[in-house]
Each structure stands twice: as structure tokens, then as C-alpha cells.
PDB file of C-alpha atoms in Angstrom:
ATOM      1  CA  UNK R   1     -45.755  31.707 -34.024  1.00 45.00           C
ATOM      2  CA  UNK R   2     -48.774  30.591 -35.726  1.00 44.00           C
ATOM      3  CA  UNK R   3     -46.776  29.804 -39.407  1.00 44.00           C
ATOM      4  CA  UNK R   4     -44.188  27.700 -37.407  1.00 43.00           C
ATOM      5  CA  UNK R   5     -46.592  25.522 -36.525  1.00 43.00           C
ATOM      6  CA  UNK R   6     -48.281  25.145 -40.084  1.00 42.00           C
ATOM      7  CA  UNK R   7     -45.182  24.114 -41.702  1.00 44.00           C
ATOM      8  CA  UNK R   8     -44.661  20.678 -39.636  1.00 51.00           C
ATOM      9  CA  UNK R   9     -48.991  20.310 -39.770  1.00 47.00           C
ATOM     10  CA  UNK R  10     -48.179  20.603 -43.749  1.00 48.00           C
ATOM     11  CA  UNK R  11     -45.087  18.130 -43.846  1.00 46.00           C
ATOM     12  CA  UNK R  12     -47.090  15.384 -41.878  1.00 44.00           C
ATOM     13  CA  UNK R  13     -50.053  15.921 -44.156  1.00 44.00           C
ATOM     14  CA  UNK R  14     -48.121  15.662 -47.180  1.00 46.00           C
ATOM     15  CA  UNK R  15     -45.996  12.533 -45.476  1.00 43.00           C
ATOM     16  CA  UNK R  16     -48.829  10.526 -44.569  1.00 44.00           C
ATOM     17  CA  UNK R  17     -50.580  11.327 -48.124  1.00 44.00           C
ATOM     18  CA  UNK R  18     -47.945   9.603 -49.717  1.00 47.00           C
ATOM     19  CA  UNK R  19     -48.106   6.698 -47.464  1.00 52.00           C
ATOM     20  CA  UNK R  20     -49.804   3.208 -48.887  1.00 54.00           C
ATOM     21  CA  UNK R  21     -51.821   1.466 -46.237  1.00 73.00           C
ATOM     22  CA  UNK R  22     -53.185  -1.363 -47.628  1.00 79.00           C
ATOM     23  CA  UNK R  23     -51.611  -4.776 -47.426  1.00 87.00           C
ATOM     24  CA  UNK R  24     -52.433  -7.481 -49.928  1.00 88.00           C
ATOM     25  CA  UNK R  25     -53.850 -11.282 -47.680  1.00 91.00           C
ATOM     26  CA  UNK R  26     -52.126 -14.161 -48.499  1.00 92.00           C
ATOM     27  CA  UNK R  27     -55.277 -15.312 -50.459  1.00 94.00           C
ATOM     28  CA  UNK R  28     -55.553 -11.928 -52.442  1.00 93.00           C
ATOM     29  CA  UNK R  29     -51.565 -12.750 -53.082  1.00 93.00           C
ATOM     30  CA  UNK R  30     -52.976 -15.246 -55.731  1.00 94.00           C
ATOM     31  CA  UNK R  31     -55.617 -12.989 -57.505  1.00 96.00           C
ATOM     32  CA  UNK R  32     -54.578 -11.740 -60.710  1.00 94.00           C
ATOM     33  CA  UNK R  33     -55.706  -8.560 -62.521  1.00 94.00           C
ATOM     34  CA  UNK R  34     -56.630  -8.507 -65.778  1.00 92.00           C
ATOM     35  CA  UNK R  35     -57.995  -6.033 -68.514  1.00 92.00           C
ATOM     36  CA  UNK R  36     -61.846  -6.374 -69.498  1.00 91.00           C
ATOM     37  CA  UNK R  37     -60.777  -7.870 -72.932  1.00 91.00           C
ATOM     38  CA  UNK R  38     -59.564 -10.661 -71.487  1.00 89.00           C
ATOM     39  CA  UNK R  39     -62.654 -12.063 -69.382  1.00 89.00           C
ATOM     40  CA  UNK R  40     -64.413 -14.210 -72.048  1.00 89.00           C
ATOM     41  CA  UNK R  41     -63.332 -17.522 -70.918  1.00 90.00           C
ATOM     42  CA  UNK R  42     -63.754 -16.844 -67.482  1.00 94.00           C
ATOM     43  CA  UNK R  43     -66.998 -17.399 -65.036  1.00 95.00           C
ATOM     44  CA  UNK R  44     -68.475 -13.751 -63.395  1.00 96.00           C
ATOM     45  CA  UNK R  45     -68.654 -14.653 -59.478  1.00 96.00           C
ATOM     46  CA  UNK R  46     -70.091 -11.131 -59.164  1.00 97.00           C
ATOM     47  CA  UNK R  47     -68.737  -7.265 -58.470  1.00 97.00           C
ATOM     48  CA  UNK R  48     -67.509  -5.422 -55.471  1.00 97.00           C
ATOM     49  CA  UNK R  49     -67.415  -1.444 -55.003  1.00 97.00           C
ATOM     50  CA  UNK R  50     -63.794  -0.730 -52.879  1.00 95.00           C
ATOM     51  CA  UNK R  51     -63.067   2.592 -51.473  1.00 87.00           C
ATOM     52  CA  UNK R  52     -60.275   4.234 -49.849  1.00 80.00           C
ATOM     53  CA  UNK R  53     -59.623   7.628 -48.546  1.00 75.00           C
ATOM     54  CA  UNK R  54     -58.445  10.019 -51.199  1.00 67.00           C
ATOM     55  CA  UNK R  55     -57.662  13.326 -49.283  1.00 64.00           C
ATOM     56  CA  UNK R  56     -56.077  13.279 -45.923  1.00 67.00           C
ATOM     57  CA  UNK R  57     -56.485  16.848 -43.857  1.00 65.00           C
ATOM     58  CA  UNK R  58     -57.613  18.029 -47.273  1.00 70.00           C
ATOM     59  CA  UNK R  59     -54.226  17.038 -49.313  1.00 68.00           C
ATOM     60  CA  UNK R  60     -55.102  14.912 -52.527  1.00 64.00           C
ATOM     61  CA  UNK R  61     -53.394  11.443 -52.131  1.00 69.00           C
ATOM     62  CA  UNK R  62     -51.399  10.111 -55.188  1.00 71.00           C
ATOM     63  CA  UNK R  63     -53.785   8.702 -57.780  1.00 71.00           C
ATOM     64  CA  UNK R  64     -51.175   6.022 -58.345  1.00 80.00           C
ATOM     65  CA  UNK R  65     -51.467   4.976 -54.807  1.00 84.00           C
ATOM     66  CA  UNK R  66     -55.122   5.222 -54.702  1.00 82.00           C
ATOM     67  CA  UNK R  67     -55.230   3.199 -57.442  1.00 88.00           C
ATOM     68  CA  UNK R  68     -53.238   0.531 -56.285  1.00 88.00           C
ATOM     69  CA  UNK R  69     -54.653   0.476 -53.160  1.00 91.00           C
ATOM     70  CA  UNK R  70     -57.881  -0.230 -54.896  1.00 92.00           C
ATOM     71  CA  UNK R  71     -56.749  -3.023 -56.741  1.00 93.00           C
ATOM     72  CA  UNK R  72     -55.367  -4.346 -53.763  1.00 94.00           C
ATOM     73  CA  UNK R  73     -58.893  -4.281 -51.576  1.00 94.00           C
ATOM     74  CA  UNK R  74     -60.460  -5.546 -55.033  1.00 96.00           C
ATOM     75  CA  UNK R  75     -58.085  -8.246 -54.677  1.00 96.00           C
ATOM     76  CA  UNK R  76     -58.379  -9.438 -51.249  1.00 96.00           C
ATOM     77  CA  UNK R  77     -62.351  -9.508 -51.744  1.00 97.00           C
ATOM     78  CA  UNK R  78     -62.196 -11.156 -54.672  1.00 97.00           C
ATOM     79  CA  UNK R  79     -59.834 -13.742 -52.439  1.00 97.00           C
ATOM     80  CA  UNK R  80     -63.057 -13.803 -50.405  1.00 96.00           C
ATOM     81  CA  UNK R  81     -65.623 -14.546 -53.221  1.00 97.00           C
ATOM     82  CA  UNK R  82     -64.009 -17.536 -54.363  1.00 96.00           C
ATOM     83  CA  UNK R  83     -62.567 -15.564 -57.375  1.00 97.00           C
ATOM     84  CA  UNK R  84     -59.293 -15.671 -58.980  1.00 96.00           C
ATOM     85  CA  UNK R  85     -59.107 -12.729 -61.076  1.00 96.00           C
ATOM     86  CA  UNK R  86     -60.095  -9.255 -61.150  1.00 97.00           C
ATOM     87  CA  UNK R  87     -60.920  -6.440 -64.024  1.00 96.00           C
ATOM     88  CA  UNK R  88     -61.807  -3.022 -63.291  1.00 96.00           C
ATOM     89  CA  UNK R  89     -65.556  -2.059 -64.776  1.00 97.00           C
ATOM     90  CA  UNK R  90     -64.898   1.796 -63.885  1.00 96.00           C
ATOM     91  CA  UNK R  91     -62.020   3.947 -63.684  1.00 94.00           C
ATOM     92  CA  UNK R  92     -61.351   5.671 -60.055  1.00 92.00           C
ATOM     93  CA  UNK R  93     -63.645   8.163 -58.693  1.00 90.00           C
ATOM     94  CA  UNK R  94     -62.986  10.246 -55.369  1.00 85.00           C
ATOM     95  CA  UNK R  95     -61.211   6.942 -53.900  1.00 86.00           C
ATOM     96  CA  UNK R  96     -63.520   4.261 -55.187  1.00 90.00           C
ATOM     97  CA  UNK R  97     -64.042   2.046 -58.440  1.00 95.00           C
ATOM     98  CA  UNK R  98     -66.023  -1.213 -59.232  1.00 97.00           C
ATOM     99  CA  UNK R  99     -64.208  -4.092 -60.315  1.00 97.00           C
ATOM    100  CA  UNK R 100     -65.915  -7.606 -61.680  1.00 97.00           C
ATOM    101  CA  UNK R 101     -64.752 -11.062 -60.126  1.00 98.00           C
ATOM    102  CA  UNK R 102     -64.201 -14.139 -62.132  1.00 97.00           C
ATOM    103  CA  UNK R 103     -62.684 -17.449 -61.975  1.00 97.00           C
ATOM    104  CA  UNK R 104     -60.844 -18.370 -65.157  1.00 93.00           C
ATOM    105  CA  UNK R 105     -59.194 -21.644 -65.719  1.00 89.00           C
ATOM    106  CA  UNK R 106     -55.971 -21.729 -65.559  1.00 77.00           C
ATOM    107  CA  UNK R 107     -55.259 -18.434 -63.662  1.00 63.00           C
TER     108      UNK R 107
END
């Protein structure tokens, strides 16, 4: 009886892995994400550190959903910071990554 109930455990771990759960604000909405190349006319309002979970009941979430979720949370602070743009400074690492803020003209 014990391996029927694993199976549905599994299927809801796996289902709510693959779930995204962050929404983008209507101010992040207008945040842009760009490469670090392309910063140089732009002014550095700072850096925020965004995290989000990365293994549910042990499963390993998407990294594409991680990732986006990242860039999402990056965006919505960024919103916050009086920053129009975005640019990741490190890659993702066990659900969180640094990304600079910047207003650039015309952005």
C-alpha cells in the first residue's frame, strides 16, 4: 500500500516543480533586461541579490524557470529602486543570482 501512495506524492512534486510562481508588477512590466555589454551609457542605481526556491520536496525545479523567475524578482526590485533596466552580474546558483540596476536613457 505504501508504493500507491508514493506515486501521486511523486506526480504532485514533479507538478508543482514545474509550476512558475512569480508574477511580474506593473512597474517591473517596464524594466528591461539587458546583457553587461550594453550598460556603458547607463547610470548604476545599485545591485540586488533575488532568490527563489530551487528544489521542492527534494525535486530540482527547471533551471529555465528558475531563471526566469529570477529575472522577474530582479525586475520588480529594480521597479522599486527607481531603475529601468537590469543585467545579470552572476549566473544562477542554488536559486539565487545578483543582478546590477541602472537607468539608461532612452530605455
Amino acid at each position: 500500500m505504501t508504493g500507491f501512495k508514493l506515486i501521486p506524492l511523486a506526480a504532485v512534486a514533479v507538478l508543482i516543480a514545474a509550476c512558475t510562481w512569480v508574477p511580474v508588477s506593473q512597474q517591473g512590466a517596464d524594466v528591461q533586461v539587458f546583457p553587461p555589454n550594453e550598460v556603458g551609457k547607463c547610470e548604476r542605481k545599485g545591485k540586488v541579490t533575488v532568490s527563489v526556491k530551487h528544489k521542492i520536496a527534494g525535486a530540482h525545479r527547471s533551471g529555465e524557470k528558475v531563471s526566469l523567475e529570477l529575472i522577474t524578482l530582479a525586475r520588480n526590485a529594480a521597479a522599486k529602486m527607481g531603475g529601468n533596466m537590469v543585467s545579470p552580474e552572476t549566473d544562477p546558483n542554488e536559486g539565487s543570482q545578483v543582478f546590477g540596476v541602472y537607468v539608461c536613457p532612452g530605455s
